Tab-separated table of C-alpha atoms in Angstrom:
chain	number	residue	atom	x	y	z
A	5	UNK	CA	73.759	59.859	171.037
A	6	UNK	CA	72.305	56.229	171.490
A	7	UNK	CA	69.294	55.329	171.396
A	8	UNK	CA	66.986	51.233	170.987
A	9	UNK	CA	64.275	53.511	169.543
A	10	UNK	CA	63.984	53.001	165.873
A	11	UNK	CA	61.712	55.599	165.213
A	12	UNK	CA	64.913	57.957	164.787
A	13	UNK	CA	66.344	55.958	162.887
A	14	UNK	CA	63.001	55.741	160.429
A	15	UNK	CA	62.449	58.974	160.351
A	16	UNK	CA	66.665	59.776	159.555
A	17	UNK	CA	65.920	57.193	156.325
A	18	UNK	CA	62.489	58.393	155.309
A	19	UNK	CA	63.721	62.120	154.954
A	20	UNK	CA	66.658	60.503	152.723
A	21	UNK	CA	64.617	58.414	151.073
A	22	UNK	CA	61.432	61.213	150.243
A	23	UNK	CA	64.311	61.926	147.531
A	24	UNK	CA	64.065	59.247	145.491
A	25	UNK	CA	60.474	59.110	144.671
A	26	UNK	CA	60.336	61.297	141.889
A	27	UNK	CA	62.988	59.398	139.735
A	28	UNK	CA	60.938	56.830	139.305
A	29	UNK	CA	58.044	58.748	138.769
A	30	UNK	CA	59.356	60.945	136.167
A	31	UNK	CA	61.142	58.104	134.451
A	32	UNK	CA	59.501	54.784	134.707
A	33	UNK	CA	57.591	54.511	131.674
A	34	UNK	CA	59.760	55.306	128.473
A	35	UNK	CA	57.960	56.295	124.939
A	36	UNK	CA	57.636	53.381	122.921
A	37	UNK	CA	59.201	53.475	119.812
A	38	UNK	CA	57.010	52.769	117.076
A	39	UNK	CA	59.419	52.287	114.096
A	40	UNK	CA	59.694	48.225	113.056
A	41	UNK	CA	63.505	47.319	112.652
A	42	UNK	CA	64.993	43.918	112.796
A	43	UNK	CA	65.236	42.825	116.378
A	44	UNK	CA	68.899	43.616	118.067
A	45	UNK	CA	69.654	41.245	121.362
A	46	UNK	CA	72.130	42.440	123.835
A	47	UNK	CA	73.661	39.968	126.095
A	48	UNK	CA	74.305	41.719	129.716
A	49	UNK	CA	75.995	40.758	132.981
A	50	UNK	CA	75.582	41.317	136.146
A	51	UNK	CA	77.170	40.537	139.425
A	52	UNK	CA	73.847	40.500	141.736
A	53	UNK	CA	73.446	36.613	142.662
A	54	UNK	CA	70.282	34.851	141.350
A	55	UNK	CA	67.519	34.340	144.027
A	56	UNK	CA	68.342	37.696	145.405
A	57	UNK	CA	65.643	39.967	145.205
A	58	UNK	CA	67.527	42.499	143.265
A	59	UNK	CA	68.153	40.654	140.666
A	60	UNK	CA	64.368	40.309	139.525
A	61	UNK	CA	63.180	43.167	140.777
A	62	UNK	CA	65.978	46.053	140.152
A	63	UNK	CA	68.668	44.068	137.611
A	64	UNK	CA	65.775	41.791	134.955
A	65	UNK	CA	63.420	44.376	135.713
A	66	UNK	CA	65.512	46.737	134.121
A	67	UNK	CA	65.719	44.686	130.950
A	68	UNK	CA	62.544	44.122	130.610
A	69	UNK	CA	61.716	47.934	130.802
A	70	UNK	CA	64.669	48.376	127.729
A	71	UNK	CA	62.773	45.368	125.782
A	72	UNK	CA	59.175	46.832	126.291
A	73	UNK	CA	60.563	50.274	125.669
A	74	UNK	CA	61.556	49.563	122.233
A	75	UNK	CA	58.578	46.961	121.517
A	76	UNK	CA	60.543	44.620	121.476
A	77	UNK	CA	63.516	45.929	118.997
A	78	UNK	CA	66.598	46.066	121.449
A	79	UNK	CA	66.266	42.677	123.192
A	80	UNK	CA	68.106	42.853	127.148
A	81	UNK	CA	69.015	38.888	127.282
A	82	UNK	CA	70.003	38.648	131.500
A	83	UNK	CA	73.151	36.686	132.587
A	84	UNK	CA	73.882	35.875	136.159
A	85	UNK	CA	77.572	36.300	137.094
A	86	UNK	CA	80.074	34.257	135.384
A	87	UNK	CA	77.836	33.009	132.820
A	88	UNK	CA	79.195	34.776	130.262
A	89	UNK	CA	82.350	35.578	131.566
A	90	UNK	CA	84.253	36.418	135.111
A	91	UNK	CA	82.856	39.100	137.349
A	92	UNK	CA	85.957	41.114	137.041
A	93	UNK	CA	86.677	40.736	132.976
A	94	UNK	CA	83.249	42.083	132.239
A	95	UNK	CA	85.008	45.887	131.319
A	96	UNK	CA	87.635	43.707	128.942
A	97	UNK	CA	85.349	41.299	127.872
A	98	UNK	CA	82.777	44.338	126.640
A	99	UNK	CA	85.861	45.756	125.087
A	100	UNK	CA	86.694	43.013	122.981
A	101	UNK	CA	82.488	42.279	121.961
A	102	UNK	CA	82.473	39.235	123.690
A	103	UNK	CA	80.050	40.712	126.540
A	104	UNK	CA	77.314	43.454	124.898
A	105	UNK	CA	76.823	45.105	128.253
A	106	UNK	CA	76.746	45.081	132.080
A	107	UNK	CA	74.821	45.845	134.855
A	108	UNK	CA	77.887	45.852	138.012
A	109	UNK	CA	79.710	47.652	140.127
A	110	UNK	CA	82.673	50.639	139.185
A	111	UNK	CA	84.670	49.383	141.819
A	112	UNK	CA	86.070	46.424	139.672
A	113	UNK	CA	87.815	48.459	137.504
A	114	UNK	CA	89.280	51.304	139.089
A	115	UNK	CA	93.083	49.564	138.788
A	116	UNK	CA	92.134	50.237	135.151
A	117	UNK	CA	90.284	53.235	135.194
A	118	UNK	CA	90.766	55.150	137.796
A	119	UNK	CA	87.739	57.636	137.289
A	120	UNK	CA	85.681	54.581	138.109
A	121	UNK	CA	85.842	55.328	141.298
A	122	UNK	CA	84.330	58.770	140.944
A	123	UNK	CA	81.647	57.194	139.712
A	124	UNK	CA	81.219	54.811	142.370
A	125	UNK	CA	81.382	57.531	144.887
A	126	UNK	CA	83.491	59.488	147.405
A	127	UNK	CA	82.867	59.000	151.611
A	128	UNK	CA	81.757	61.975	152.712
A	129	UNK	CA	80.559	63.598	149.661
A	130	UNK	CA	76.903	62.738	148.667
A	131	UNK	CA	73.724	62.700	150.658
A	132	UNK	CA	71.234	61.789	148.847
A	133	UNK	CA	70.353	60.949	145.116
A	134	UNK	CA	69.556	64.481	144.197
A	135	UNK	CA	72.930	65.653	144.398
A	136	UNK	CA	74.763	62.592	142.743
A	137	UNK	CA	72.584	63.270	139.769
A	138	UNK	CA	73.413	66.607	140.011
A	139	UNK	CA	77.274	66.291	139.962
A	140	UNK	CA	77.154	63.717	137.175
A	141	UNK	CA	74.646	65.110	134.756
A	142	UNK	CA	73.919	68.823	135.741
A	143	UNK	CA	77.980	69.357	136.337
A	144	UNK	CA	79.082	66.830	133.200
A	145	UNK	CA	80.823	64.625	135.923
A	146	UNK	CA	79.789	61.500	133.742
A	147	UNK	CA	81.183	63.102	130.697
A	148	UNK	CA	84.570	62.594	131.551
A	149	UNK	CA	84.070	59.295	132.890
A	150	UNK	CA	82.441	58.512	129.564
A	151	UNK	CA	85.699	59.514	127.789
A	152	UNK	CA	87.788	57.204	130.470
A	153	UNK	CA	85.753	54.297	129.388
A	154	UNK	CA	85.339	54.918	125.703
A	155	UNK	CA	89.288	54.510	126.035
A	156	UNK	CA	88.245	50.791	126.769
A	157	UNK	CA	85.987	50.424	123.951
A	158	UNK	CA	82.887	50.817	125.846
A	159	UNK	CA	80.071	53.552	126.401
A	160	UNK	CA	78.812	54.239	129.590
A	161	UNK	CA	74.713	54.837	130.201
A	162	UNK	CA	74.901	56.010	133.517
A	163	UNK	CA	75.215	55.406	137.365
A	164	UNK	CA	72.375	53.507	138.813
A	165	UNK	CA	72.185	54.819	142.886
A	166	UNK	CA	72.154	51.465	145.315
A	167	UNK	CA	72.239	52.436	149.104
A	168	UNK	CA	74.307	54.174	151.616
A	169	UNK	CA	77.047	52.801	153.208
A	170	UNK	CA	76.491	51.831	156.591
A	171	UNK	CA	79.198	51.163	159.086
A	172	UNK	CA	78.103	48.248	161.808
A	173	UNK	CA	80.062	47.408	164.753
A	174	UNK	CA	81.284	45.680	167.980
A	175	UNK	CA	81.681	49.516	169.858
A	176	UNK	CA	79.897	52.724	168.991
A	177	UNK	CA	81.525	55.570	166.939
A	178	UNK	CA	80.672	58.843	167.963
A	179	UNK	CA	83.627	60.506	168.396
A	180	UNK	CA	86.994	60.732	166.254
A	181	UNK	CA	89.013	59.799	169.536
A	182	UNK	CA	86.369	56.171	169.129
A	183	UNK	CA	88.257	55.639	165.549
A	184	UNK	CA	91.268	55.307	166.624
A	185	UNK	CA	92.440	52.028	165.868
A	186	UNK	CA	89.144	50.133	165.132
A	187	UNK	CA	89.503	47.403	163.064
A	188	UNK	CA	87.194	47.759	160.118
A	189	UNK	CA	86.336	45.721	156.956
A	190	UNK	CA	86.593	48.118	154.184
A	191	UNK	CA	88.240	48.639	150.474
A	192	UNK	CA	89.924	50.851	148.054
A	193	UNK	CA	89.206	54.270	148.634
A	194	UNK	CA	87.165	53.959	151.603
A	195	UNK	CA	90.049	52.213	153.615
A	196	UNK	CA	92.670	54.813	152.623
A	197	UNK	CA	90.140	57.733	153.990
A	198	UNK	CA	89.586	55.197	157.204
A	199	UNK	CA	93.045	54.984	157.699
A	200	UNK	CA	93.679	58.831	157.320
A	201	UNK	CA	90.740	59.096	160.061
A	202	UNK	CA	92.980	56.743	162.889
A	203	UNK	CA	91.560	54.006	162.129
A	204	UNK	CA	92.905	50.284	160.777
A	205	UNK	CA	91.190	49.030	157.488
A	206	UNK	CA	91.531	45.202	157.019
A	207	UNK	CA	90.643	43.487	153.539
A	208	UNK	CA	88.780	40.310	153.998
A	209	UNK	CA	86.943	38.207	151.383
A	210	UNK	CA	83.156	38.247	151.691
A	211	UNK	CA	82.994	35.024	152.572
A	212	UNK	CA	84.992	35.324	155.606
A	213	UNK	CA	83.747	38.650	156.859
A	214	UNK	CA	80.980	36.545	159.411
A	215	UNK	CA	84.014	34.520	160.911
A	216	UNK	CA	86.067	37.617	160.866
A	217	UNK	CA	83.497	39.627	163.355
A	218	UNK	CA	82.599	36.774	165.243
A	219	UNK	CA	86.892	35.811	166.281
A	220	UNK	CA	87.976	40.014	166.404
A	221	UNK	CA	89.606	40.146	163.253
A	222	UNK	CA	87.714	42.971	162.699
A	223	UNK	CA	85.185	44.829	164.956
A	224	UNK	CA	83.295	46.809	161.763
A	225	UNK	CA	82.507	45.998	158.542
A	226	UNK	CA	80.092	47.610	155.969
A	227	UNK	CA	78.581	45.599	153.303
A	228	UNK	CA	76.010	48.374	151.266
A	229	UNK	CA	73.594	49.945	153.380
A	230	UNK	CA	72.006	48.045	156.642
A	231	UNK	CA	70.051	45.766	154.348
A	232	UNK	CA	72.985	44.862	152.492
A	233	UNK	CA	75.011	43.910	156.364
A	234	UNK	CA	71.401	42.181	157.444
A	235	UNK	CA	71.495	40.127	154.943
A	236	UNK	CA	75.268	38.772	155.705
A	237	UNK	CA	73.791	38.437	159.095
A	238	UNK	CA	75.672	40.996	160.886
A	239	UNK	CA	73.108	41.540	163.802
A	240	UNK	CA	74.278	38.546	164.730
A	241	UNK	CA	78.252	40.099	165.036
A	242	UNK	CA	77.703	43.222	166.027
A	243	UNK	CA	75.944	45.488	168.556
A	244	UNK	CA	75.871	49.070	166.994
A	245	UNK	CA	74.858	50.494	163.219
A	246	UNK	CA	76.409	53.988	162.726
A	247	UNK	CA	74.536	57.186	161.399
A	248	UNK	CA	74.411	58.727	159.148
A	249	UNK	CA	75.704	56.531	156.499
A	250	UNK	CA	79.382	57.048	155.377
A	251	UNK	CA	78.102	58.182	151.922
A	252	UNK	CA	74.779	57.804	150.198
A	253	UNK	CA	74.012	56.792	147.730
A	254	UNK	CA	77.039	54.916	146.019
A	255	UNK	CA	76.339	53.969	142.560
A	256	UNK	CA	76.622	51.159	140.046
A	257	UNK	CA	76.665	51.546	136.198
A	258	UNK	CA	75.586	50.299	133.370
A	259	UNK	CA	77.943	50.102	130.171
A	260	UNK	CA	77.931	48.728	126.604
A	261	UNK	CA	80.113	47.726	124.026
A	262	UNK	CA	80.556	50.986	121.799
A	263	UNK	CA	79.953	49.331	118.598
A	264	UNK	CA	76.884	48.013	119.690
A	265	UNK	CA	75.984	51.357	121.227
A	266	UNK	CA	76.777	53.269	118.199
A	267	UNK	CA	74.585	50.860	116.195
A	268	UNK	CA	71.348	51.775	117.551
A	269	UNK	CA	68.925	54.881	116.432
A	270	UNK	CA	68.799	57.900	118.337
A	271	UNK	CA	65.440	56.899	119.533
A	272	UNK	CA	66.545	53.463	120.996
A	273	UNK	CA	69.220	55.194	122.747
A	274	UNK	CA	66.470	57.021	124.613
A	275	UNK	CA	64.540	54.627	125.536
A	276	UNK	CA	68.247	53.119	127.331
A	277	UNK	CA	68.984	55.904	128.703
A	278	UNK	CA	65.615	56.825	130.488
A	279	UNK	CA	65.616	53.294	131.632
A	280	UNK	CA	68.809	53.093	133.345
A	281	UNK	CA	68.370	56.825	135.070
A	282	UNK	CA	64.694	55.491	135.980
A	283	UNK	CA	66.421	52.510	137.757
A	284	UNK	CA	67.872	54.806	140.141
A	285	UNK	CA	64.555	55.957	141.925
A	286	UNK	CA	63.219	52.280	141.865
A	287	UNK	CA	66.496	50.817	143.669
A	288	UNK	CA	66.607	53.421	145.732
A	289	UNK	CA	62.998	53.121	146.588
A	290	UNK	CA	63.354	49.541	147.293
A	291	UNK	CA	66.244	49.302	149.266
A	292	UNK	CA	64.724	52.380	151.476
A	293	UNK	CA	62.033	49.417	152.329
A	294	UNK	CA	64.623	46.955	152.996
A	295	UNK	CA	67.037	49.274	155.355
A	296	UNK	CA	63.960	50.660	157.453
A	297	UNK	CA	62.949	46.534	157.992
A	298	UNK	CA	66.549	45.939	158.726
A	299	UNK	CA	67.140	49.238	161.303
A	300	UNK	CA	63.582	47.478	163.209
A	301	UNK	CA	64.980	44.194	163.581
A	302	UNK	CA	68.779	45.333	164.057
A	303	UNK	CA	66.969	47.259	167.286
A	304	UNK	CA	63.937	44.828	168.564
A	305	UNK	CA	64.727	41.622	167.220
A	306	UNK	CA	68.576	41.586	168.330
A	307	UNK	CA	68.990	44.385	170.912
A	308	UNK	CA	70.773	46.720	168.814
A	309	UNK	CA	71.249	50.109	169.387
A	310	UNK	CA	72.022	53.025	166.516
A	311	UNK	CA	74.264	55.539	167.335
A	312	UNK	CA	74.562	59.205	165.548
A	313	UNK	CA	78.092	60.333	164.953
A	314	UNK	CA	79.323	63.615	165.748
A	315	UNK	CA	79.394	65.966	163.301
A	316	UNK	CA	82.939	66.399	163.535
A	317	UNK	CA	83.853	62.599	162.442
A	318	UNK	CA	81.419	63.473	159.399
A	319	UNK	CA	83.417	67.380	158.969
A	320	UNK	CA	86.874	65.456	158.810
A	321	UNK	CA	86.160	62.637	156.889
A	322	UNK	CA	84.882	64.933	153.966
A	323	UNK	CA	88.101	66.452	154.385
A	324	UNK	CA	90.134	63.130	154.257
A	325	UNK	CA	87.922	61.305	151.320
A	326	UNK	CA	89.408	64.692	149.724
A	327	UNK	CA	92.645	64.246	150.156
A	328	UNK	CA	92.363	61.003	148.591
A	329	UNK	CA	90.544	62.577	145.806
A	330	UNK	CA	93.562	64.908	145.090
A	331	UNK	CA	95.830	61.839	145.366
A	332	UNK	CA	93.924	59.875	142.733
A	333	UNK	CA	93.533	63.440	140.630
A	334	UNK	CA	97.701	63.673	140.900
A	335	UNK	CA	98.619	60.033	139.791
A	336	UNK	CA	95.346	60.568	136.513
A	337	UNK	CA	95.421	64.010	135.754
A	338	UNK	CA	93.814	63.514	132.159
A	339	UNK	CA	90.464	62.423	133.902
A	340	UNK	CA	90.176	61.578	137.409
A	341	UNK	CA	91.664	65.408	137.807
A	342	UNK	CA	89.018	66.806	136.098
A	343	UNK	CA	86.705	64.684	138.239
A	344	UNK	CA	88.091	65.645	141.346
A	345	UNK	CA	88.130	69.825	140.165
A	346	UNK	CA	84.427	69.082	139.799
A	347	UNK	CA	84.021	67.414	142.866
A	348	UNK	CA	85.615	70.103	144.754
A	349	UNK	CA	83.377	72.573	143.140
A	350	UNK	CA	80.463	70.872	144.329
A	351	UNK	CA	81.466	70.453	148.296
A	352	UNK	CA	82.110	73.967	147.353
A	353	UNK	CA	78.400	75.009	145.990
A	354	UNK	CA	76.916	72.237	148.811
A	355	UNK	CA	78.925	74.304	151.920
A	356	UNK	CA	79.925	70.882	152.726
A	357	UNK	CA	83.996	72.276	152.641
C-alpha cells in the first residue's frame, strides 16, 4: 500500500506515540531530597552533537533534572563528545574513574559486552515503549545486563527509549520478494537479520551515507527514526519511508562508574533513577513531534510517498532478528543467553512468535 497522504502516516505515529505520555507524566518531577551533604559533581558524556536540539532539551535537560532533584547535592556537569574522552572509550574510561558517567548509545560496546545489544534492542521485537519497559524492568531484562556491565566496573541506570528505526529508500518495500538484494546502510545486528531477510547490508561511515545514496552505493539507509534520516537530508536521496518502523523504540543508556554509584545515599539514587526512566517519555514525546514534521515534509515538501509493508516481511523478520538472538545467546551464554530466554518469553506472552 502507497499512499502521498500523510494523514496515515500521522495517525500510524500518534497511536505509537499516545504511549509515551504517561512516562513523563508519572516521572518528571522527582522528590527533592531535603538532607544537606557536601555537594558530589559527576562529570558525564554524551555522544549527541552540541547545537542539536537533543542535547539541551533531552541530554542537559536530564542533568539538570538530577541536579534540581537532589537540591543541588549530586551535581550532573555535561560534556559534549570527546571532551572528556573518545566516543567509543567512554565504557573503559568509566571503568577506570576517569569518566563518572554517560549518556550514549549500547551499540558501542557490544564487541565488549555483548548483552549491550539487548539493551539497545532487537528488529522486530518491540513496538512501543510500554513493552520495552516491560521486558527490562517487569521481566528483570536489565538485571542481567546490569551484571554484564558491573563486570566493567560500571552500574547501569537504565535504557532511555529514542525513536524507531525507519528504513528510507530509492524503491518501496512491501514485499519480501522487494528485499532481495537491496542495498541498505545498516550495522551490527540489524545487518545480519537484513542479510538473513535477502537483502545486502553495506557499512558506510555517517559522513558518507549522503554521497552513498545519491551515486547507488546503497539504495536504503536508516539513521533513527524519520527525524533522525531528515535531518541527514535523506528526502533529498530517496523517494519512499517504510512502515512500520523496523523496531521501536531502540534505546540508549545511561551508566556510572560503580564507585561513584555506590557512594551515594539510597535517596540520591532515587532521585537518578526516576530521572533517567522519566527521560524516556520526554524523548519519546519529542521525537514523536519531530517524526510527524518530518513524515509532512518527506510527503508535501519533496514528493514522497510512505509505503506499509506486508505483514509477512514484519512475521519473518521477527523470526530472523531471532535467530540472531540465539546466535549471540550461543557464543555468551552467561548473559546474553539469559537475555535472549527472556526475550523469547516475551514474543511468546506478546503472540508476536
Amino acid at each position: 500500500m502507497t499512499t502521498k497522504n500523510s494523514s496515515l502516516s500521522r495517525r500510524h505515529f500518534l497511536a505509537r506515540g499516545a504511549t509515551v505520555a504517561a512516562g513523563a507524566g508519572v516521572l518528571a518531577a522527582p522528590a527533592t531530597i531535603a538532607s544537606a551533604s557536601t555537594p558530589v559533581t559527576w562529570r558525564m558524556q554524551t555522544h549527541f552533537p552540541t547545537g542539536t536540539w537533543y542535547y539541551t532539551d533531552v541530554f542537559q535537560d536530564l542533568a539538570d533534572r538530577i541536579t534540581e532533584g537532589t537540591n543541588g547535592e549530586l551535581v550532573i556537569e555535561t560534556h559534549a563528545p570527546g571532551s572528556i574522552v573518545g566516543t567509543s572509550d567512554k565504557l573503559i574510561a568509566a571503568g577506570r574513574g576517569t569518566l563518572d558517567a554517560a549518556f550514549t548509545f549500547p551499540a558501542y560496546w557490544v564487541g565488549q559486552i555483548p548483552a549491550a545489544g539487548h539493551l539497545n534492542g532487537n528488529l522486530g521485537t518491540f513496538s512501543s515503549t510500554q513493552e520495552m519497559e516491560y521486558f527490562f524492568f517487569e521481566m528483570g531484562a536489565l538485571d542481567i545486563v546490569r551484571e554484564a556491565y558491573a563486570e566493567r566496573g560500571v552500574y547501569v541506570v537504565g535504557p532511555i527509549a529514542g525513536g524507531g528505526v525507519t528504513l528510507f529508500g530509492k524503491r518501496p518495500i512491501r514485499t519480501l520478494e522487494d528485499l532481495r538484494g537491496y542495498k541498505i546502510r545498516t550495522t551490527g545486528t540489524a545487518a545480519r537479520v537484513l542479510e538473513k531477510l535477502g537483502a545486502a547490508p553495506v557499512s558506510v561511515a555517517g559522513g558518507e551515507l549522503y554521497q552513498a545514496l545519491q551515486t547507488g552505493v546503497v539504495d536504503a539507509a536508516h539513521w533513527g527514526s524519520v527525524s533522525g534520516g531528515i535531518s541527514m537530508n535523506f528526502q533529498e536521496v530517496t523517494s519512499y519511508i517504510m512502515q512500520p518502523d523496523l523496531i521501536y523504540p531502540t534505546n540508549l543508556e545511561v551508566f556510572v562508574n560503580m564507585d561513584r554509584w555506590n557512594a551515594l545515599g539510597e535517596d540520591h539514587k532515587r532521585v537518578v533513577h526516576d530521572a533517567v526512566r522519566a527521560t524516556t517519555g520526554i524523548y519519546t514525546s519529542k521525537i514523536l513531534h519531530e517524526d510527524i514534521s518530518g513524515i509532512n515534509s518527506f510527503v508535501n515538501d519533496h514528493g514522497g510517498e510512505v509505503v506499509m509493508m506486508e505483514d509477512a516481511v514484519l512475521e519473518e523478520m521477527r523470526t530472523a532478528s531471532m535467530a540472531v538472538v540465539d546466535e549471540i545467546s550461543a557464543q555468551d551464554p552467561r548473559y546474553s543467553g539469559r537475555i535472549g530466554d527472556l526475550l523469547h518469553e516475551f514474543m511468546r506472552f506478546t503472540g508476536k512468535l
